[in-house]
Coordinates of C-alpha atoms in Angstrom, one line a residue:
M22 CA 84.2 58.5 -28.8
T23 CA 85.4 60.1 -25.6
Q24 CA 81.7 59.9 -24.2
H25 CA 80.8 56.4 -25.4
R26 CA 84.3 55.2 -23.4
N27 CA 82.9 57.4 -20.6
N28 CA 80.1 55.7 -20.5
R29 CA 80.9 52.3 -21.3
A30 CA 83.8 52.7 -18.1
R31 CA 80.2 54.0 -15.6
E32 CA 78.8 50.5 -17.0
D33 CA 81.9 48.4 -16.1
L34 CA 82.2 49.8 -13.0
A35 CA 78.6 49.6 -12.2
S36 CA 78.6 45.8 -13.3
R37 CA 81.7 45.4 -11.4
G38 CA 80.2 47.1 -8.3
R39 CA 77.4 45.0 -8.8
R40 CA 79.4 41.4 -8.8
L41 CA 81.7 42.6 -5.8
A42 CA 78.6 43.4 -3.7
A43 CA 76.6 39.8 -4.7
L44 CA 79.6 38.1 -4.2
M45 CA 80.2 39.6 -0.5
V46 CA 76.3 39.1 0.0
A47 CA 77.1 35.8 -0.2
S48 CA 80.2 34.7 1.5
L49 CA 79.7 37.1 4.0
C50 CA 76.5 37.6 5.2
A51 CA 76.8 35.2 8.5
C52 CA 80.1 36.5 9.6
A53 CA 78.4 38.6 12.8
P54 CA 80.6 37.7 15.9
D55 CA 79.0 35.1 17.9
D56 CA 79.0 37.5 21.4
L57 CA 77.3 40.7 20.3
D58 CA 73.1 40.5 20.6
P59 CA 71.7 41.1 17.2
A60 CA 69.0 43.6 18.8
Q61 CA 72.2 45.7 20.1
R62 CA 72.9 46.1 17.0
G63 CA 70.4 48.4 15.3
G64 CA 69.2 45.4 12.9
Q65 CA 71.8 47.1 10.5
P66 CA 75.3 48.0 11.7
V67 CA 77.6 49.2 9.1
I68 CA 77.9 52.6 10.9
S69 CA 79.1 52.6 14.3
E70 CA 77.2 55.2 16.6
S71 CA 78.3 57.9 14.1
D72 CA 80.0 58.4 10.7
D73 CA 83.3 59.1 11.4
R74 CA 85.4 59.1 8.0
K75 CA 87.0 62.4 7.5
E76 CA 88.9 63.7 4.5
V77 CA 92.7 62.9 4.8
F78 CA 93.7 66.7 4.3
E79 CA 91.5 67.3 7.3
H80 CA 92.8 64.9 9.7
E81 CA 94.9 66.1 12.3
N82 CA 96.7 62.8 12.8
A83 CA 100.1 63.2 11.2
W84 CA 101.0 59.7 10.9
M85 CA 97.7 58.6 9.3
R86 CA 97.9 61.3 6.8
S87 CA 101.0 60.1 5.6
Y88 CA 99.8 56.4 5.0
A89 CA 97.0 57.9 3.1
E90 CA 99.2 60.0 1.2
Q91 CA 102.0 57.9 0.2
A92 CA 101.3 54.2 0.9
T93 CA 97.3 53.6 0.3
V94 CA 96.3 52.3 -3.2
A95 CA 93.1 52.8 -5.2
L96 CA 92.4 49.3 -6.9
V97 CA 90.8 50.5 -10.2
D98 CA 89.7 48.5 -13.3
E99 CA 91.1 49.0 -16.7
S100 CA 88.0 50.2 -17.9
L101 CA 88.6 53.8 -16.5
I102 CA 91.9 53.9 -17.2
G103 CA 92.6 56.0 -20.3
S104 CA 95.1 58.0 -21.8
D105 CA 96.0 62.0 -22.5
S106 CA 97.7 63.8 -25.4
N107 CA 100.8 62.8 -24.6
G108 CA 100.2 58.9 -24.1
L109 CA 100.4 58.8 -20.2
P110 CA 97.8 57.2 -18.6
T111 CA 95.0 59.4 -17.0
L112 CA 91.8 58.5 -14.9
L113 CA 88.5 58.3 -16.8
D114 CA 85.5 59.9 -15.0
G115 CA 83.1 57.3 -12.8
P116 CA 79.6 58.1 -11.7
T117 CA 78.7 60.1 -8.2
L118 CA 78.4 58.1 -5.3
G119 CA 74.6 59.4 -5.2
E120 CA 74.0 58.8 -8.6
F121 CA 75.3 55.2 -8.4
L122 CA 73.3 54.2 -5.1
N123 CA 70.5 56.7 -5.4
L124 CA 71.3 58.2 -1.9
C125 CA 68.9 60.3 -0.5
P126 CA 69.4 64.1 0.0
G127 CA 71.9 65.0 2.6
E128 CA 73.9 61.7 2.6
R129 CA 77.6 61.8 2.7
F130 CA 80.3 62.0 0.0
A131 CA 76.9 61.6 -2.5
E132 CA 78.7 64.2 -5.1
Q133 CA 82.1 62.3 -5.2
R134 CA 82.9 60.5 -8.3
R135 CA 84.1 56.5 -7.5
H136 CA 86.3 54.8 -9.3
A137 CA 87.7 52.1 -7.3
F138 CA 86.8 48.3 -6.6
C139 CA 88.6 47.9 -3.6
S140 CA 91.2 49.2 -1.6
G141 CA 95.3 48.1 -1.0
T142 CA 98.4 49.3 0.8
L143 CA 102.0 49.4 -0.5
I144 CA 104.2 47.4 1.7
D145 CA 107.3 47.2 -0.2
D146 CA 109.0 48.9 -2.7
D147 CA 106.6 46.9 -5.6
L148 CA 104.3 45.0 -3.6
V149 CA 100.5 46.1 -2.8
L150 CA 98.6 43.8 -0.1
T151 CA 95.1 44.0 -0.4
S152 CA 92.1 41.0 0.1
G153 CA 92.3 38.2 -1.5
H154 CA 88.9 37.9 -3.2
C155 CA 89.4 41.3 -4.5
V156 CA 92.1 40.3 -6.8
P157 CA 91.7 36.4 -7.2
D158 CA 94.0 35.4 -10.3
A159 CA 96.5 36.6 -12.1
A160 CA 93.8 37.6 -15.2
T161 CA 91.9 40.4 -12.7
C162 CA 95.2 41.3 -11.8
A163 CA 96.3 42.0 -15.5
R164 CA 92.8 44.4 -15.8
T165 CA 93.9 46.3 -12.6
H166 CA 95.3 49.5 -11.8
F167 CA 96.6 51.0 -8.5
I168 CA 95.9 54.8 -8.3
F169 CA 98.3 56.2 -5.3
N170 CA 97.0 59.9 -4.4
D171 CA 93.2 59.8 -4.9
H172 CA 91.9 62.1 -1.9
Y173 CA 91.0 65.5 -1.5
I174 CA 93.5 68.4 -0.8
A175 CA 90.6 71.2 0.1
P176 CA 87.1 71.0 0.7
G177 CA 85.8 70.2 -2.8
V178 CA 89.3 69.9 -4.4
R179 CA 90.7 66.2 -5.7
R180 CA 94.5 66.1 -6.1
P181 CA 95.6 66.1 -9.5
L182 CA 96.5 62.6 -10.5
F183 CA 100.1 62.5 -12.5
Y184 CA 101.2 59.4 -14.7
T185 CA 103.6 58.2 -11.7
D186 CA 99.7 57.8 -9.4
I187 CA 98.7 55.4 -11.6
I188 CA 100.9 51.6 -11.6
P189 CA 99.4 48.9 -13.5
C190 CA 99.6 45.2 -11.6
R191 CA 102.5 42.8 -12.7
E192 CA 101.6 40.1 -11.2
V193 CA 100.0 37.8 -8.0
V194 CA 102.9 37.0 -5.9
V195 CA 101.1 35.0 -3.0
S196 CA 97.2 35.0 -2.6
Q197 CA 94.9 33.0 -1.0
V198 CA 90.9 33.6 -1.4
G199 CA 89.7 32.4 2.3
D200 CA 86.2 32.3 3.9
P201 CA 86.4 34.5 7.0
N202 CA 83.6 32.4 8.8
L203 CA 85.7 29.6 8.3
G204 CA 88.9 31.2 9.5
E205 CA 90.5 30.8 6.4
P206 CA 93.2 33.7 5.3
D207 CA 91.8 36.2 2.3
F208 CA 94.6 37.9 1.3
A209 CA 96.7 38.7 -1.8
I210 CA 100.3 40.8 -2.2
L211 CA 100.2 41.8 -5.8
R212 CA 103.6 43.2 -7.6
T213 CA 103.3 46.3 -9.1
A214 CA 104.9 47.4 -12.5
G215 CA 108.3 48.6 -11.2
R216 CA 109.1 49.6 -7.9
V217 CA 107.4 52.7 -6.8
T218 CA 109.3 53.9 -3.8
G219 CA 110.7 57.4 -4.2
W220 CA 107.8 59.0 -5.3
H221 CA 105.7 56.5 -2.6
Q222 CA 106.6 55.0 0.3
P223 CA 105.0 51.7 2.1
A224 CA 103.4 51.6 5.5
P225 CA 105.4 49.8 8.3
V226 CA 103.8 46.6 9.0
R227 CA 103.2 44.8 12.4
R228 CA 104.9 41.5 12.4
D229 CA 103.9 40.5 16.0
A230 CA 101.6 37.2 15.6
G231 CA 100.7 38.2 18.8
L232 CA 96.5 39.7 19.1
L233 CA 95.3 42.8 19.4
D234 CA 94.0 43.8 22.8
P235 CA 90.1 44.2 23.2
G236 CA 89.1 47.7 23.2
Q237 CA 92.7 49.0 21.6
H238 CA 92.0 51.7 19.2
V239 CA 92.2 51.1 15.6
K240 CA 92.2 53.4 12.2
V241 CA 91.6 52.5 8.5
V242 CA 92.3 54.2 5.4
G243 CA 90.9 53.0 2.2
F244 CA 88.3 54.1 -0.9
P245 CA 84.6 53.3 0.7
W246 CA 82.1 52.7 -2.2
G247 CA 85.2 53.6 -4.2
I248 CA 85.2 57.3 -3.7
P249 CA 88.7 59.2 -2.9
A250 CA 90.5 58.2 0.3
K251 CA 88.6 58.0 3.6
I252 CA 90.6 57.7 7.2
D253 CA 88.5 56.7 10.4
M254 CA 90.3 56.7 13.4
E255 CA 87.7 56.1 15.8
G256 CA 87.6 52.5 15.7
S257 CA 88.4 50.1 18.8
V258 CA 88.8 45.9 18.8
V259 CA 85.5 44.5 19.7
N260 CA 86.7 40.5 19.3
N261 CA 90.4 40.1 19.1
S262 CA 89.9 36.7 18.4
H263 CA 86.8 36.3 16.0
R264 CA 88.0 33.2 14.1
P265 CA 91.4 32.5 13.6
N266 CA 93.3 34.8 12.1
Y267 CA 90.4 37.5 12.3
F268 CA 89.4 40.8 14.6
V269 CA 86.4 42.5 14.7
S270 CA 86.5 46.1 15.5
S271 CA 83.9 49.2 15.3
L272 CA 85.8 50.7 12.2
D273 CA 83.0 52.7 9.5
T274 CA 84.1 50.4 6.4
F275 CA 81.6 50.2 3.1
A276 CA 82.2 47.8 0.2
G277 CA 85.1 49.1 -1.4
N278 CA 87.3 49.2 1.6
A279 CA 87.7 45.4 1.3
G280 CA 91.7 45.6 1.7
S281 CA 91.8 48.5 3.3
G282 CA 94.9 49.0 5.8
V283 CA 94.1 48.7 9.5
Y284 CA 96.8 50.2 11.9
E285 CA 96.8 49.6 15.7
S286 CA 97.4 52.9 17.5
D287 CA 100.5 52.4 19.7
G288 CA 103.2 51.9 17.0
Y289 CA 100.9 52.8 13.5
T290 CA 102.3 49.8 12.1
L291 CA 99.8 48.1 9.6
A292 CA 98.0 45.7 11.6
G293 CA 95.1 44.1 9.5
I294 CA 93.4 44.5 6.1
H295 CA 89.7 44.9 6.1
V296 CA 87.8 42.1 4.8
A297 CA 84.4 42.2 5.1
R298 CA 81.2 44.1 7.2
T299 CA 79.5 41.6 10.1
L300 CA 76.3 41.6 7.8
L301 CA 73.4 39.5 9.6
P302 CA 71.5 37.1 6.8
G303 CA 68.9 39.4 5.5
E304 CA 70.7 42.7 6.3
N305 CA 71.5 45.3 3.1
L306 CA 74.6 45.9 2.0
D307 CA 75.7 49.9 3.5
Y308 CA 72.4 51.4 3.1
H309 CA 69.2 50.7 3.2
P310 CA 65.8 52.0 1.2
V311 CA 63.8 54.6 3.1
P312 CA 60.3 56.4 1.4
R313 CA 60.8 59.6 -0.1
P314 CA 58.1 62.5 0.9
G315 CA 56.9 62.4 -2.8
G316 CA 57.1 58.5 -3.7
G317 CA 59.4 56.5 -4.3
T318 CA 62.1 55.5 -2.3
C319 CA 66.0 57.1 -1.8
N320 CA 69.1 54.9 0.2
T321 CA 70.5 56.0 3.1
A322 CA 73.2 54.9 5.4
T323 CA 72.6 52.3 8.2
V324 CA 74.0 53.1 11.7
C325 CA 74.2 51.2 15.0
S326 CA 73.2 53.3 17.8
T327 CA 75.6 51.4 20.6
P328 CA 79.3 51.5 20.7
L329 CA 79.5 47.8 21.2
C330 CA 78.9 47.4 17.2
G331 CA 81.2 45.6 15.3
T332 CA 80.9 46.7 11.9
S333 CA 84.1 45.7 10.5
V334 CA 86.1 42.4 10.2
S335 CA 89.8 42.2 9.7
M336 CA 92.5 39.5 8.9
Y337 CA 95.6 39.8 10.3
V338 CA 98.2 40.7 8.5
R339 CA 100.7 37.8 9.6
P340 CA 99.4 35.2 7.2
A341 CA 100.2 37.0 4.6
L342 CA 103.4 37.7 5.8
D343 CA 104.1 34.0 6.1
A344 CA 103.2 33.2 2.9
L345 CA 105.2 35.8 1.6
C346 CA 108.3 35.3 3.6
A347 CA 107.7 31.3 2.8
D348 CA 110.6 32.5 0.3
P349 CA 112.6 35.0 2.4
S350 CA 114.2 36.6 -1.2
R351 CA 110.7 38.1 -2.1
S352 CA 111.3 41.0 0.2
Q353 CA 113.9 42.0 2.7
R354 CA 112.4 45.2 4.2
L355 CA 109.1 42.8 5.3
C356 CA 111.0 39.1 5.8
G357 CA 114.3 40.6 7.4
T358 CA 116.6 38.0 5.9
G359 CA 119.9 38.9 3.7
S360 CA 121.9 42.5 3.8
P361 CA 119.5 45.6 3.2
P362 CA 120.2 47.4 0.1
N363 CA 120.8 50.7 2.0
D364 CA 123.6 48.4 4.4
A365 CA 126.2 51.2 3.7
C366 CA 126.6 54.7 2.8
A367 CA 127.6 53.8 -1.0
S368 CA 123.9 52.2 -1.6
A369 CA 122.1 54.8 0.8
T370 CA 118.4 55.2 0.0
G371 CA 118.0 58.6 -1.7
L372 CA 115.2 60.9 -0.2
F373 CA 113.1 63.8 -1.7
T374 CA 112.9 66.7 1.1
W375 CA 109.4 67.2 0.6
L376 CA 108.5 70.2 2.6
S377 CA 105.6 69.8 5.3
R378 CA 105.2 66.7 5.0
Q379 CA 105.8 63.4 7.1
Q380 CA 107.6 60.7 5.3
T381 CA 107.9 56.7 6.8
F382 CA 110.9 54.6 6.3
S383 CA 111.0 51.3 7.5
G384 CA 113.5 47.9 7.1
F385 CA 115.0 45.8 9.0
T386 CA 119.2 45.9 10.6
T387 CA 119.0 42.3 11.3
A388 CA 121.4 41.0 8.4
A389 CA 122.8 44.5 8.4
G390 CA 126.8 45.1 8.3
H391 CA 128.5 47.8 10.8
S392 CA 129.8 51.0 9.0
I393 CA 129.6 54.3 11.6
T394 CA 130.2 53.9 15.1
P395 CA 127.4 56.7 16.5
S396 CA 128.9 59.1 18.9
C397 CA 125.9 59.0 21.6
G398 CA 124.3 56.0 23.3
R399 CA 126.1 53.2 24.0
R400 CA 128.4 52.8 21.2
M401 CA 129.3 49.6 19.9
A402 CA 131.8 48.8 17.3
T403 CA 130.0 45.7 15.8
A404 CA 126.1 47.3 15.9
P405 CA 124.5 47.0 12.4
D406 CA 123.2 50.0 10.7
V407 CA 121.8 51.2 7.5
F408 CA 121.8 54.8 5.6
Y409 CA 119.4 57.5 4.0
R410 CA 120.6 60.2 1.4
F411 CA 119.5 63.5 0.7
E412 CA 120.9 66.5 -0.4
L413 CA 119.8 70.4 0.3
T414 CA 120.4 73.5 -1.8
N415 CA 118.7 76.0 0.5
P416 CA 118.5 75.6 4.3
L417 CA 115.8 73.4 5.7
L418 CA 114.7 72.5 9.3
F419 CA 115.3 68.3 9.4
Y420 CA 113.4 66.2 12.2
A421 CA 113.6 62.4 12.5
D422 CA 112.4 60.2 14.8
A423 CA 112.9 56.1 15.5
F424 CA 109.8 56.2 18.0
T425 CA 108.2 53.1 16.8
S426 CA 110.8 50.9 16.0
D427 CA 111.0 47.3 17.5
Y428 CA 114.1 47.7 19.1
P429 CA 116.4 50.9 20.7
A430 CA 117.0 52.7 17.4
M431 CA 119.6 55.5 17.5
L432 CA 119.8 57.9 14.8
F433 CA 122.9 60.0 13.7
L434 CA 123.3 62.7 11.3
M435 CA 126.6 63.2 8.9
K436 CA 127.5 65.8 6.9
D437 CA 128.9 65.9 3.3
T438 CA 130.5 62.4 4.0
C439 CA 130.3 59.2 5.7
A440 CA 132.7 59.0 8.9
A441 CA 132.2 59.6 12.9
S442 CA 133.9 62.6 12.2
A443 CA 131.5 64.0 10.1
I444 CA 128.6 63.2 12.7
V445 CA 126.8 66.8 13.2
A446 CA 123.8 65.1 15.7
C447 CA 122.9 62.0 17.4
N448 CA 120.4 61.0 19.5
A449 CA 119.6 57.0 21.3
G450 CA 117.0 57.7 23.7
A451 CA 114.4 60.7 23.3
C452 CA 111.0 61.1 25.5
G453 CA 111.9 58.4 27.4
T454 CA 112.0 55.8 24.6
G455 CA 115.4 54.5 24.3
Q456 CA 114.6 55.5 20.6
G457 CA 116.5 58.4 18.7
Q458 CA 115.1 61.7 18.1
I459 CA 116.9 64.7 16.3
T460 CA 115.7 68.3 15.2
R461 CA 118.0 70.7 13.3
R462 CA 118.8 73.3 10.9
L463 CA 120.6 72.1 8.2
D464 CA 122.7 74.2 5.7
P465 CA 122.9 73.4 1.8
G466 CA 125.2 70.0 1.7
T467 CA 124.7 66.6 0.9
Y468 CA 123.4 64.7 4.6
F469 CA 123.2 61.3 5.4
L470 CA 121.0 59.9 8.2
G471 CA 122.3 56.5 9.8
V472 CA 120.0 54.0 11.9
S473 CA 122.0 51.7 14.0
G474 CA 121.1 49.9 17.8
N475 CA 121.5 51.4 21.3
G476 CA 124.1 48.7 22.5
G477 CA 124.2 46.7 19.4
T478 CA 120.5 46.0 18.9
R479 CA 119.2 45.3 16.1
G480 CA 115.6 44.7 14.5
R481 CA 112.7 46.3 12.4
Y482 CA 112.9 49.7 12.3
N483 CA 110.1 52.7 11.3
V484 CA 111.7 56.3 11.2
H485 CA 109.6 59.2 10.5
M486 CA 111.0 62.5 8.6
Q487 CA 109.9 66.0 7.9
F488 CA 111.4 69.2 6.8
L489 CA 110.4 72.7 7.2
P490 CA 111.8 75.7 5.7
A491 CA 114.3 77.2 7.7
T492 CA 115.5 80.7 7.8
D493 CA 119.3 82.3 8.8
T494 CA 118.9 80.9 12.5
A495 CA 116.4 79.0 14.1
V496 CA 115.8 79.0 17.3
P497 CA 114.3 76.2 19.8
I498 CA 111.3 76.8 22.3
P499 CA 109.6 74.5 24.7
S500 CA 106.6 72.8 23.8
S501 CA 104.1 74.3 26.4
G502 CA 103.7 77.2 28.3
T503 CA 103.8 81.0 28.0
R504 CA 107.2 82.8 27.2
T505 CA 108.3 86.2 25.4
V506 CA 110.9 85.8 23.0
T507 CA 112.8 88.5 21.2
G508 CA 114.9 89.1 17.9
T509 CA 115.6 90.9 14.9
T510 CA 115.0 90.0 10.9
A511 CA 117.0 93.1 9.9
G512 CA 119.9 91.9 7.8
A513 CA 118.4 88.2 7.4
T514 CA 117.7 86.2 3.9
N515 CA 114.4 86.6 2.5
Y516 CA 114.0 82.7 1.6
R517 CA 110.2 82.8 1.5
D518 CA 107.0 84.7 1.5
A519 CA 104.1 84.2 3.7
T520 CA 100.2 83.5 2.6
C521 CA 99.1 86.8 3.8
G522 CA 100.6 90.0 4.1
G523 CA 102.9 89.7 1.1
G524 CA 105.7 91.8 0.7
N525 CA 109.7 90.6 -0.1
S526 CA 110.7 90.7 3.8
P527 CA 113.7 88.8 5.6
E528 CA 112.7 86.2 8.3
T529 CA 113.4 84.3 11.1
M530 CA 112.0 81.2 13.1
F531 CA 111.2 79.6 16.2
Y532 CA 110.7 76.0 16.9
F533 CA 109.4 73.5 18.9
T534 CA 110.0 69.7 19.0
T535 CA 107.0 67.2 20.5
C536 CA 106.8 63.6 21.5
P537 CA 104.6 60.8 20.9
D538 CA 102.7 61.6 23.8
Y539 CA 101.7 65.0 22.6
R540 CA 98.0 65.8 22.4
G541 CA 97.8 68.5 20.0
G542 CA 96.7 72.0 21.4
E543 CA 97.0 75.6 20.3
L544 CA 99.5 78.0 19.7
R545 CA 99.1 81.7 19.9
A546 CA 101.8 84.0 18.8
S547 CA 101.5 87.7 19.5
T548 CA 103.6 90.7 18.8
C549 CA 101.0 93.0 20.1
N550 CA 103.2 93.4 23.0
T551 CA 103.4 96.4 25.4
A552 CA 106.4 99.2 25.0
T553 CA 108.3 97.5 28.5
L554 CA 110.0 94.9 25.5
T555 CA 111.2 95.5 22.0
R556 CA 107.7 96.3 20.1
A557 CA 108.5 96.4 16.6
T558 CA 108.0 99.5 14.5
W559 CA 107.4 98.2 11.7
D560 CA 104.7 95.9 9.4
T561 CA 105.2 92.1 10.8
V562 CA 103.6 89.3 9.8
L563 CA 103.4 86.1 11.5
Y564 CA 102.8 82.5 10.2
A565 CA 103.6 78.7 11.8
R566 CA 104.0 75.7 10.1
Q567 CA 103.6 72.1 11.0
G568 CA 106.5 69.6 9.7
N569 CA 104.0 66.8 8.9
S570 CA 101.1 69.2 7.0
P571 CA 100.9 71.9 4.4
T572 CA 98.6 74.0 6.3
E573 CA 100.0 77.3 6.8
F574 CA 98.4 79.8 10.1
C575 CA 99.3 83.4 9.4
N576 CA 98.3 86.8 10.1
D577 CA 99.1 90.5 9.6
N578 CA 97.9 93.3 11.1
S579 CA 95.9 92.6 14.2
C580 CA 96.5 95.2 16.0
G581 CA 98.2 98.3 13.6
L582 CA 101.1 96.8 12.1
Q583 CA 101.5 94.3 14.6
S584 CA 99.9 90.2 14.5
L585 CA 98.1 88.0 16.6
L586 CA 98.1 84.3 15.6
R587 CA 95.7 81.6 16.7
A588 CA 96.8 78.0 15.1
S589 CA 94.3 75.7 17.0
R590 CA 94.8 72.3 15.1
L591 CA 98.3 71.4 15.6
S592 CA 98.4 67.9 15.6
A593 CA 98.9 65.5 18.0
G594 CA 102.2 62.8 18.3
S595 CA 106.0 63.6 18.0
G596 CA 107.1 65.9 15.3
V597 CA 108.3 69.5 14.4
R598 CA 106.8 72.9 14.5
A599 CA 107.8 76.3 13.5
I600 CA 106.5 80.0 14.2
Y601 CA 107.9 82.5 11.4
V602 CA 108.5 86.7 12.1
D603 CA 108.2 87.9 8.3
G604 CA 107.5 91.7 7.3
A605 CA 104.9 93.1 5.0
E606 CA 106.5 94.8 1.8
T607 CA 109.6 95.9 2.6
G608 CA 109.6 95.5 6.7
E609 CA 112.2 94.4 8.8
G610 CA 113.9 95.5 12.1
P611 CA 113.9 94.0 16.1
F612 CA 110.9 92.4 17.2
S613 CA 109.4 90.6 20.6
M614 CA 106.7 88.0 20.4
L615 CA 104.4 86.4 23.2
V616 CA 104.3 82.8 22.6
S617 CA 101.6 80.9 24.4
L618 CA 101.2 76.7 23.5
T619 CA 99.0 74.8 25.3
S620 CA 97.1 71.1 24.8
P621 CA 93.9 69.9 25.3

């Protein structure tokens, strides 16, 4: 019975894929931008210059990883949804991409299994934005499930799905199936079966009605040909007004990317949704046949050889927001009317303190009331504010910023109670932005994060949060240059063990915070110091972590009992990174460590 069901699921998916491809050929084959010379486009421009798609886990950009992990959804037909032994939903096996498309040897991702027929983005507690032609009616919604967290977490390792990742579509809230050739919007905003926030978080949405700038960098995350999520950050706007409501970019997109979130690079907000590829009449979709050496044909990806190619047509999100907000009660977060649900400390939004994972929260303070007057910035007793709440049972290093907000958003942190007298950190203008950034080691307890407006301002805010394991002490260091730091682990608490070296030794940490313009770089840390300083006489272990990634860089015994750590993939942008000095077995004591931080 299981095999029969899997076969039927594969057949249904294949049938749906063929129907979708036929629909896209029929409706979108003439949407090449008028200002592009077909001769320059290499005849079949689907990939612009090179295939820049990356797995989610390997991508260096923290914001895009967080949106891929928390807000990006695969739209999957019910024929691929089964039940486990407990009656909970599970995802059945689909065919591999290579099998489904008869791909030539060496084609990327050929071994990965495909499930999605379209892509989407969570934009509110229970709202998903996608293309209108993906889910054109209530009947299609009834057959559709949203799959969160469908991505790889290591080479060849697909993230295990839980029942909380598989959510049915409940209803079509607003939709329009339009023709991009005529500039007609093509979108659907769908409601999930219940609120999904807590486990998943909406992406911040660009509300500006203006056009993106020509040449502006854009990013896309979605499910090309239905395989697990991929990120492409190497695109740029080729035509910012291709028909009303649309722009063309050089992003690498495929069938299955319809509905994918397209993000602008300035504020990392959702600027558009991918709708179609710019295909000329008679061109193939994504792949074209080539002869096999032994006879017959196989399919290989089509490539455009010039950076002037526009291979992806996206609709600006504004038409979808306008349709949704015709009834503002549908979404306070997106429409900005009515009191926000976290307007007071008593109704503060609860957070999970996920380690090494960036979380993004957005909303409006436009109609919020005033509760707490912060202790920094241009304090106003009338400034509207909203609140988030989290609890700690162990010490953690906490990071938050409001850098991509639409107004000068201040951040302030309170411990145990909501009162101005309980504020333990406050910031109203970091990195020259006029927006808040807080980094602080926190002891166990209950905390409230407030978002307010400098000088009483109000508007749409985005708050990025990160948590890292903390030690008894946490020492800040600059984010560039070379220096020697000293300390001791003697008598400290052993909160966690490193991923190399083993043991149950106590540890201590040093951390540094970066601004939005940080370009990433390399960290080198060494306890292989000369005898002129306090060289450890015990077996040290060094490891480093970033607040936006589970990856841990670790080294033990590079030079005798001492360690030399190289971390060459520090992610760009704002955030917090930490270096931990630990010991193998039960080693502990004083140490000196040489730290070097360089950027490209």
